[in-house]
PDB file of C-alpha atoms in Angstrom:
ATOM      1  CA  GLY L   9       5.474  -5.714   8.772  1.00 59.00           C
ATOM      2  CA  GLN L  10       7.635  -4.050   5.382  1.00 62.00           C
ATOM      3  CA  GLN L  11       6.583  -1.265   4.895  1.00 82.00           C
ATOM      4  CA  VAL L  12       7.314   0.941   1.607  1.00 90.00           C
ATOM      5  CA  MET L  13       7.097   4.841   1.947  1.00 93.00           C
ATOM      6  CA  GLN L  14       6.877   7.131  -0.703  1.00 95.00           C
ATOM      7  CA  ILE L  15       7.993  10.908  -0.803  1.00 96.00           C
ATOM      8  CA  PRO L  16       6.348  13.426  -1.834  1.00 96.00           C
ATOM      9  CA  GLN L  17       2.540  12.814  -1.337  1.00 93.00           C
ATOM     10  CA  TYR L  18       1.673  15.583  -3.870  1.00 95.00           C
ATOM     11  CA  GLN L  19       3.606  17.287  -6.366  1.00 97.00           C
ATOM     12  CA  HIS L  20       2.862  20.221  -9.024  1.00 97.00           C
ATOM     13  CA  VAL L  21       5.202  21.328 -11.520  1.00 97.00           C
ATOM     14  CA  GLN L  22       4.750  23.336 -14.385  1.00 97.00           C
ATOM     15  CA  GLU L  23       5.052  21.977 -17.803  1.00 97.00           C
ATOM     16  CA  GLY L  24       8.680  21.578 -18.916  1.00 97.00           C
ATOM     17  CA  GLU L  25       9.562  21.584 -15.007  1.00 98.00           C
ATOM     18  CA  ASP L  26      11.640  17.948 -13.358  1.00 98.00           C
ATOM     19  CA  PHE L  27      10.062  15.484 -11.407  1.00 97.00           C
ATOM     20  CA  THR L  28      11.298  13.286  -8.772  1.00 98.00           C
ATOM     21  CA  THR L  29       9.661  10.607  -6.647  1.00 98.00           C
ATOM     22  CA  TYR L  30      10.847   8.342  -3.773  1.00 98.00           C
ATOM     23  CA  CYS L  31      10.837   5.274  -2.688  1.00 97.00           C
ATOM     24  CA  ASN L  32      12.290   3.720   0.379  1.00 96.00           C
ATOM     25  CA  SER L  33      11.873   0.519   2.422  1.00 94.00           C
ATOM     26  CA  SER L  34      12.624  -0.336   5.861  1.00 88.00           C
ATOM     27  CA  THR L  35      13.796  -4.038   4.469  1.00 89.00           C
ATOM     28  CA  THR L  36      15.981  -4.957   1.820  1.00 91.00           C
ATOM     29  CA  LEU L  37      13.652  -5.739  -1.667  1.00 91.00           C
ATOM     30  CA  SER L  38      14.228  -8.399  -3.963  1.00 89.00           C
ATOM     31  CA  ASN L  39      12.906  -6.233  -6.447  1.00 92.00           C
ATOM     32  CA  ILE L  40      10.842  -2.995  -7.513  1.00 95.00           C
ATOM     33  CA  GLN L  41       8.310  -2.536  -9.806  1.00 95.00           C
ATOM     34  CA  TRP L  42       6.491   1.151 -10.659  1.00 97.00           C
ATOM     35  CA  TYR L  43       3.125   1.769 -11.510  1.00 97.00           C
ATOM     36  CA  LYS L  44       1.645   4.756 -12.889  1.00 97.00           C
ATOM     37  CA  GLN L  45      -2.492   5.180 -12.422  1.00 96.00           C
ATOM     38  CA  ARG L  46      -3.943   8.375 -14.551  1.00 96.00           C
ATOM     39  CA  PRO L  47      -6.562  10.087 -12.940  1.00 93.00           C
ATOM     40  CA  GLY L  48      -9.724   7.436 -13.072  1.00 91.00           C
ATOM     41  CA  GLY L  49      -8.137   4.154 -14.513  1.00 93.00           C
ATOM     42  CA  HIS L  50      -5.971   1.781 -12.997  1.00 94.00           C
ATOM     43  CA  PRO L  51      -2.212   1.395 -11.921  1.00 95.00           C
ATOM     44  CA  VAL L  52      -0.475   0.356 -15.080  1.00 95.00           C
ATOM     45  CA  PHE L  53       3.058  -1.588 -14.867  1.00 95.00           C
ATOM     46  CA  LEU L  54       5.771   0.599 -16.007  1.00 97.00           C
ATOM     47  CA  ILE L  55       9.090  -0.942 -15.150  1.00 96.00           C
ATOM     48  CA  GLN L  56      10.958  -3.658 -12.866  1.00 95.00           C
ATOM     49  CA  LEU L  57      14.956  -2.769 -11.607  1.00 96.00           C
ATOM     50  CA  VAL L  58      16.047  -5.863  -9.791  1.00 93.00           C
ATOM     51  CA  LYS L  59      20.028  -5.504 -10.018  1.00 95.00           C
ATOM     52  CA  SER L  60      21.366  -2.913  -6.849  1.00 96.00           C
ATOM     53  CA  GLY L  61      22.411  -0.094  -8.195  1.00 97.00           C
ATOM     54  CA  GLU L  62      20.253  -0.309 -11.446  1.00 97.00           C
ATOM     55  CA  VAL L  63      19.439   2.348 -13.941  1.00 98.00           C
ATOM     56  CA  LYS L  64      16.793   1.957 -16.675  1.00 98.00           C
ATOM     57  CA  LYS L  65      15.279   4.774 -19.096  1.00 97.00           C
ATOM     58  CA  GLN L  66      12.119   5.353 -20.761  1.00 96.00           C
ATOM     59  CA  LYS L  67      12.434   8.268 -22.602  1.00 97.00           C
ATOM     60  CA  ARG L  68      11.762  11.330 -20.368  1.00 98.00           C
ATOM     61  CA  LEU L  69      11.594   8.650 -17.230  1.00 98.00           C
ATOM     62  CA  THR L  70      14.468   7.115 -15.664  1.00 98.00           C
ATOM     63  CA  PHE L  71      14.487   4.709 -12.617  1.00 98.00           C
ATOM     64  CA  GLN L  72      16.873   4.096 -10.680  1.00 98.00           C
ATOM     65  CA  PHE L  73      17.226   0.996  -7.897  1.00 97.00           C
ATOM     66  CA  GLY L  74      19.785   2.043  -4.652  1.00 97.00           C
ATOM     67  CA  GLU L  75      22.825  -0.138  -3.737  1.00 96.00           C
ATOM     68  CA  ALA L  76      21.163  -1.351  -0.830  1.00 95.00           C
ATOM     69  CA  LYS L  77      18.486  -2.321  -2.664  1.00 95.00           C
ATOM     70  CA  LYS L  78      16.275  -0.558   0.131  1.00 95.00           C
ATOM     71  CA  ASN L  79      15.715   2.726  -1.820  1.00 97.00           C
ATOM     72  CA  SER L  80      14.051   3.434  -5.470  1.00 98.00           C
ATOM     73  CA  SER L  81      13.271   6.994  -7.268  1.00 98.00           C
ATOM     74  CA  LEU L  82      11.469   7.758 -10.255  1.00 98.00           C
ATOM     75  CA  HIS L  83      12.649  10.932 -12.567  1.00 98.00           C
ATOM     76  CA  ILE L  84      10.284  12.844 -15.257  1.00 98.00           C
ATOM     77  CA  THR L  85      12.536  15.065 -17.391  1.00 98.00           C
ATOM     78  CA  ALA L  86      10.808  17.750 -18.638  1.00 98.00           C
ATOM     79  CA  THR L  87       7.643  17.155 -18.132  1.00 98.00           C
ATOM     80  CA  GLN L  88       4.443  17.132 -20.097  1.00 97.00           C
ATOM     81  CA  THR L  89       0.557  17.367 -19.450  1.00 97.00           C
ATOM     82  CA  THR L  90       0.430  13.866 -20.250  1.00 97.00           C
ATOM     83  CA  ASP L  91       2.663  12.833 -17.391  1.00 98.00           C
ATOM     84  CA  VAL L  92      -0.633  13.503 -14.853  1.00 98.00           C
ATOM     85  CA  GLY L  93      -1.488  10.653 -12.490  1.00 97.00           C
ATOM     86  CA  THR L  94       0.343   8.722  -9.784  1.00 96.00           C
ATOM     87  CA  TYR L  95       2.916   7.036  -9.523  1.00 97.00           C
ATOM     88  CA  PHE L  96       3.107   3.795  -7.410  1.00 96.00           C
ATOM     89  CA  CYS L  97       6.388   1.809  -6.562  1.00 96.00           C
ATOM     90  CA  ALA L  98       5.847  -1.583  -5.190  1.00 94.00           C
ATOM     91  CA  GLY L  99       8.592  -3.683  -3.538  1.00 91.00           C
ATOM     92  CA  PHE L 100       8.923  -7.457  -3.441  1.00 86.00           C
ATOM     93  CA  LEU L 101      10.353  -8.971  -0.441  1.00 76.00           C
ATOM     94  CA  PHE L 102      10.634 -12.980   0.072  1.00 68.00           C
ATOM     95  CA  ALA L 103       9.596 -14.523   3.544  1.00 62.00           C
ATOM     96  CA  GLY L 104      12.700 -15.246   4.496  1.00 58.00           C
ATOM     97  CA  GLY L 105      14.372 -18.868   3.149  1.00 54.00           C
ATOM     98  CA  THR L 106      11.487 -19.495   1.586  1.00 54.00           C
ATOM     99  CA  SER L 107      10.507 -18.652  -2.115  1.00 54.00           C
ATOM    100  CA  TYR L 108       7.252 -17.069  -1.242  1.00 60.00           C
ATOM    101  CA  GLY L 109       6.834 -13.295  -1.141  1.00 67.00           C
ATOM    102  CA  LYS L 110       4.369 -10.272  -1.675  1.00 77.00           C
ATOM    103  CA  LEU L 111       4.286  -7.160  -3.483  1.00 84.00           C
ATOM    104  CA  THR L 112       3.863  -3.994  -0.836  1.00 88.00           C
ATOM    105  CA  PHE L 113       2.820  -0.820  -2.716  1.00 91.00           C
ATOM    106  CA  GLY L 114       3.997   2.889  -1.735  1.00 93.00           C
ATOM    107  CA  GLN L 115       1.232   5.081  -1.084  1.00 92.00           C
ATOM    108  CA  GLY L 116       1.843   6.985  -4.561  1.00 94.00           C
ATOM    109  CA  THR L 117       2.837   9.914  -5.661  1.00 96.00           C
ATOM    110  CA  ILE L 118       0.048  12.384  -7.278  1.00 95.00           C
ATOM    111  CA  LEU L 119       1.570  14.515  -9.856  1.00 97.00           C
ATOM    112  CA  THR L 120       0.021  17.495 -11.540  1.00 97.00           C
ATOM    113  CA  VAL L 121       1.270  19.482 -14.456  1.00 97.00           C
ATOM    114  CA  HIS L 122       0.205  23.160 -15.295  1.00 95.00           C
ATOM    115  CA  PRO L 123       0.505  24.096 -18.726  1.00 91.00           C
TER     116      PRO L 123
ATOM    117  CA  GLU V  11      -7.494  -2.858 -22.387  1.00 56.00           C
ATOM    118  CA  THR V  12      -5.470  -4.677 -20.058  1.00 63.00           C
ATOM    119  CA  GLY V  13      -7.467  -8.129 -20.771  1.00 94.00           C
ATOM    120  CA  VAL V  14      -8.254  -7.909 -17.344  1.00 97.00           C
ATOM    121  CA  THR V  15     -12.333  -7.167 -16.988  1.00 97.00           C
ATOM    122  CA  GLN V  16     -14.735  -6.450 -13.948  1.00 98.00           C
ATOM    123  CA  THR V  17     -18.260  -6.085 -13.568  1.00 97.00           C
ATOM    124  CA  PRO V  18     -19.944  -3.821 -12.374  1.00 97.00           C
ATOM    125  CA  ARG V  19     -17.635  -1.281 -12.755  1.00 97.00           C
ATOM    126  CA  HIS V  20     -19.574   0.588 -10.072  1.00 97.00           C
ATOM    127  CA  LEU V  21     -21.812  -0.442  -7.056  1.00 96.00           C
ATOM    128  CA  VAL V  22     -23.923   1.167  -4.810  1.00 95.00           C
ATOM    129  CA  MET V  23     -25.101  -1.105  -1.432  1.00 93.00           C
ATOM    130  CA  GLY V  24     -26.846  -0.480   1.817  1.00 90.00           C
ATOM    131  CA  MET V  25     -25.320  -2.443   4.669  1.00 88.00           C
ATOM    132  CA  THR V  26     -27.407  -5.279   4.438  1.00 88.00           C
ATOM    133  CA  ASN V  27     -27.241  -6.379   0.962  1.00 88.00           C
ATOM    134  CA  LYS V  28     -25.307  -9.251  -0.213  1.00 93.00           C
ATOM    135  CA  LYS V  29     -23.648  -9.015  -3.737  1.00 95.00           C
ATOM    136  CA  SER V  30     -20.526  -9.965  -5.595  1.00 97.00           C
ATOM    137  CA  LEU V  31     -17.950  -8.489  -7.561  1.00 98.00           C
ATOM    138  CA  LYS V  32     -16.499 -10.585 -10.311  1.00 98.00           C
ATOM    139  CA  CYS V  33     -12.776  -9.914 -12.397  1.00 98.00           C
ATOM    140  CA  GLU V  34     -11.956 -12.382 -15.104  1.00 97.00           C
ATOM    141  CA  GLN V  35      -9.197 -12.461 -16.989  1.00 97.00           C
ATOM    142  CA  HIS V  36      -7.763 -13.152 -20.705  1.00 94.00           C
ATOM    143  CA  LEU V  37      -4.145 -13.274 -20.349  1.00 94.00           C
ATOM    144  CA  GLY V  38      -3.333 -17.097 -19.275  1.00 93.00           C
ATOM    145  CA  HIS V  39      -2.211 -16.131 -15.953  1.00 92.00           C
ATOM    146  CA  ASN V  40      -2.074 -18.458 -13.147  1.00 90.00           C
ATOM    147  CA  ALA V  41      -1.890 -15.989 -10.570  1.00 91.00           C
ATOM    148  CA  MET V  42      -4.980 -13.610  -9.507  1.00 93.00           C
ATOM    149  CA  TYR V  43      -5.853 -11.052  -7.000  1.00 93.00           C
ATOM    150  CA  TRP V  44      -7.593  -8.362  -4.823  1.00 95.00           C
ATOM    151  CA  TYR V  45      -6.592  -4.839  -3.683  1.00 95.00           C
ATOM    152  CA  LYS V  46      -8.911  -2.023  -2.132  1.00 95.00           C
ATOM    153  CA  GLN V  47      -7.971   1.661  -2.726  1.00 95.00           C
ATOM    154  CA  SER V  48      -8.979   4.110  -0.741  1.00 92.00           C
ATOM    155  CA  ALA V  49      -8.784   7.969  -0.891  1.00 83.00           C
ATOM    156  CA  LYS V  50      -5.045   8.815   0.456  1.00 70.00           C
ATOM    157  CA  LYS V  51      -4.301   5.459   1.211  1.00 77.00           C
ATOM    158  CA  PRO V  52      -1.495   3.013  -0.543  1.00 78.00           C
ATOM    159  CA  LEU V  53      -3.220  -0.101  -2.536  1.00 88.00           C
ATOM    160  CA  GLU V  54      -4.171  -2.478   0.506  1.00 90.00           C
ATOM    161  CA  LEU V  55      -3.702  -6.490  -0.706  1.00 90.00           C
ATOM    162  CA  MET V  56      -6.638  -8.167   0.226  1.00 92.00           C
ATOM    163  CA  PHE V  57      -6.203 -11.638  -1.412  1.00 92.00           C
ATOM    164  CA  VAL V  58      -3.922 -13.807  -3.659  1.00 89.00           C
ATOM    165  CA  TYR V  59      -4.461 -16.628  -5.308  1.00 89.00           C
ATOM    166  CA  ASN V  60      -1.950 -18.748  -7.183  1.00 83.00           C
ATOM    167  CA  PHE V  61      -3.407 -21.842  -9.478  1.00 79.00           C
ATOM    168  CA  LYS V  62      -6.570 -21.436  -7.781  1.00 75.00           C
ATOM    169  CA  GLU V  63      -5.406 -21.886  -4.698  1.00 78.00           C
ATOM    170  CA  GLN V  64      -5.406 -19.070  -1.777  1.00 78.00           C
ATOM    171  CA  THR V  65      -1.700 -18.339  -0.863  1.00 75.00           C
ATOM    172  CA  GLU V  66      -2.601 -14.889   0.824  1.00 75.00           C
ATOM    173  CA  ASN V  67      -5.483 -13.157   3.045  1.00 73.00           C
ATOM    174  CA  ASN V  68      -4.093 -10.108   4.540  1.00 75.00           C
ATOM    175  CA  SER V  69      -6.226 -10.365   7.384  1.00 83.00           C
ATOM    176  CA  VAL V  70      -9.370  -9.040   5.927  1.00 91.00           C
ATOM    177  CA  PRO V  71     -12.742  -9.272   7.881  1.00 92.00           C
ATOM    178  CA  SER V  72     -14.498 -12.086   7.052  1.00 92.00           C
ATOM    179  CA  ARG V  73     -17.810  -9.765   5.391  1.00 94.00           C
ATOM    180  CA  PHE V  74     -15.645 -10.040   2.508  1.00 96.00           C
ATOM    181  CA  SER V  75     -15.083 -13.985   1.246  1.00 94.00           C
ATOM    182  CA  PRO V  76     -12.860 -14.758  -2.214  1.00 95.00           C
ATOM    183  CA  GLU V  77     -13.492 -17.709  -4.497  1.00 95.00           C
ATOM    184  CA  CYS V  78     -11.043 -18.576  -6.906  1.00 94.00           C
ATOM    185  CA  PRO V  79     -13.448 -21.018  -9.283  1.00 93.00           C
ATOM    186  CA  ASN V  80     -10.486 -21.406 -12.101  1.00 92.00           C
ATOM    187  CA  SER V  81      -7.539 -19.351 -12.791  1.00 90.00           C
ATOM    188  CA  SER V  82      -9.209 -17.057 -15.488  1.00 94.00           C
ATOM    189  CA  HIS V  83     -12.194 -16.029 -12.403  1.00 96.00           C
ATOM    190  CA  LEU V  84     -11.704 -14.523  -9.502  1.00 96.00           C
ATOM    191  CA  PHE V  85     -14.983 -13.373  -7.215  1.00 97.00           C
ATOM    192  CA  LEU V  86     -15.254 -11.364  -4.575  1.00 97.00           C
ATOM    193  CA  HIS V  87     -18.283 -11.580  -2.419  1.00 97.00           C
ATOM    194  CA  LEU V  88     -19.471  -8.698  -0.231  1.00 96.00           C
ATOM    195  CA  HIS V  89     -22.015  -8.940   2.821  1.00 93.00           C
ATOM    196  CA  THR V  90     -22.916  -7.240   5.491  1.00 93.00           C
ATOM    197  CA  LEU V  91     -20.603  -4.432   4.732  1.00 93.00           C
ATOM    198  CA  GLN V  92     -20.053  -1.245   6.400  1.00 94.00           C
ATOM    199  CA  PRO V  93     -19.817   2.666   4.811  1.00 93.00           C
ATOM    200  CA  GLU V  94     -15.562   2.805   5.496  1.00 93.00           C
ATOM    201  CA  ASP V  95     -15.308  -0.286   3.040  1.00 95.00           C
ATOM    202  CA  SER V  96     -16.734   2.124   0.629  1.00 96.00           C
ATOM    203  CA  ALA V  97     -13.073   2.125  -2.266  1.00 96.00           C
ATOM    204  CA  LEU V  98     -12.256   1.188  -5.614  1.00 96.00           C
ATOM    205  CA  TYR V  99     -11.640  -2.594  -5.448  1.00 98.00           C
ATOM    206  CA  LEU V 100      -8.948  -3.237  -7.944  1.00 97.00           C
ATOM    207  CA  CYS V 101      -8.568  -6.863  -9.414  1.00 97.00           C
ATOM    208  CA  ALA V 102      -5.389  -7.980 -10.891  1.00 95.00           C
ATOM    209  CA  SER V 103      -3.372 -10.880 -12.566  1.00 93.00           C
ATOM    210  CA  SER V 104       0.105 -12.228 -13.213  1.00 91.00           C
ATOM    211  CA  GLN V 105       1.667 -14.935 -14.651  1.00 88.00           C
ATOM    212  CA  GLY V 106       2.705 -16.301 -11.434  1.00 78.00           C
ATOM    213  CA  ASP V 107       3.214 -14.841  -7.768  1.00 71.00           C
ATOM    214  CA  ARG V 108       6.863 -14.466  -8.424  1.00 73.00           C
ATOM    215  CA  ALA V 109       9.432 -11.459  -7.581  1.00 66.00           C
ATOM    216  CA  VAL V 110       9.573 -10.814 -11.375  1.00 72.00           C
ATOM    217  CA  ASP V 111       5.961 -10.901 -12.620  1.00 83.00           C
ATOM    218  CA  GLU V 112       4.357  -7.649 -13.209  1.00 89.00           C
ATOM    219  CA  GLN V 113       0.521  -7.310 -12.231  1.00 92.00           C
ATOM    220  CA  PHE V 114      -2.127  -6.438 -14.835  1.00 94.00           C
ATOM    221  CA  PHE V 115      -4.993  -4.533 -13.052  1.00 96.00           C
ATOM    222  CA  GLY V 116      -8.441  -4.217 -14.060  1.00 97.00           C
ATOM    223  CA  PRO V 117     -10.514  -1.066 -14.156  1.00 96.00           C
ATOM    224  CA  GLY V 118     -11.956  -1.641 -10.671  1.00 97.00           C
ATOM    225  CA  THR V 119     -15.017  -1.314  -9.426  1.00 97.00           C
ATOM    226  CA  ARG V 120     -16.267   1.782  -7.122  1.00 96.00           C
ATOM    227  CA  LEU V 121     -18.237   0.729  -4.312  1.00 96.00           C
ATOM    228  CA  THR V 122     -20.360   3.003  -2.082  1.00 95.00           C
ATOM    229  CA  VAL V 123     -21.640   1.190   1.154  1.00 94.00           C
ATOM    230  CA  LEU V 124     -24.714   3.679   2.585  1.00 92.00           C
TER     231      LEU V 124
END
């Protein structure tokens, strides 16, 4: 079945350092979504990428979708303590020839930021 | 506040108990989901309902039984659970089950099976 792999599993950084998490799929994705889950909280939608090679920015966060639509990355510049949490990618794949599909989540990257 | 509420927030049950989790969304969405989140595992999709019809059952054991009486409410009935079923159960909703629809998650129910 479709798998979405995410690395690294954990990342510890000093405040002010950059952070990147990578997401890879075994199959071409229709689109990819990114979510953030704060400690003790629930996943919250951040952004969606649809087009091949697409790049989107949200303040210090930069999201990229690969040309082949099989990989994606989230990069945070100059991390802050408010960035702590788990970042999930989620890829959407249509079942062949149909309009039906489902979102498959990666295992997430747990980010800790030391002040 | 995401517009998706879940009750109870915490539940401790024995393996012979029967309990139900409740989810309600106030966003006017048509699709609702149950996910299981265990430590060190990705979010596992359990069930999907679109316009009250179940469109996905991700090989979930029959001791988990979903119910969707209308587009705003979703239940997960639990019976004869196992300790390995202890996890955070998250409900989510979206406008539809299309690729472009972002999902809004509830706060989750932390379930412990003794």
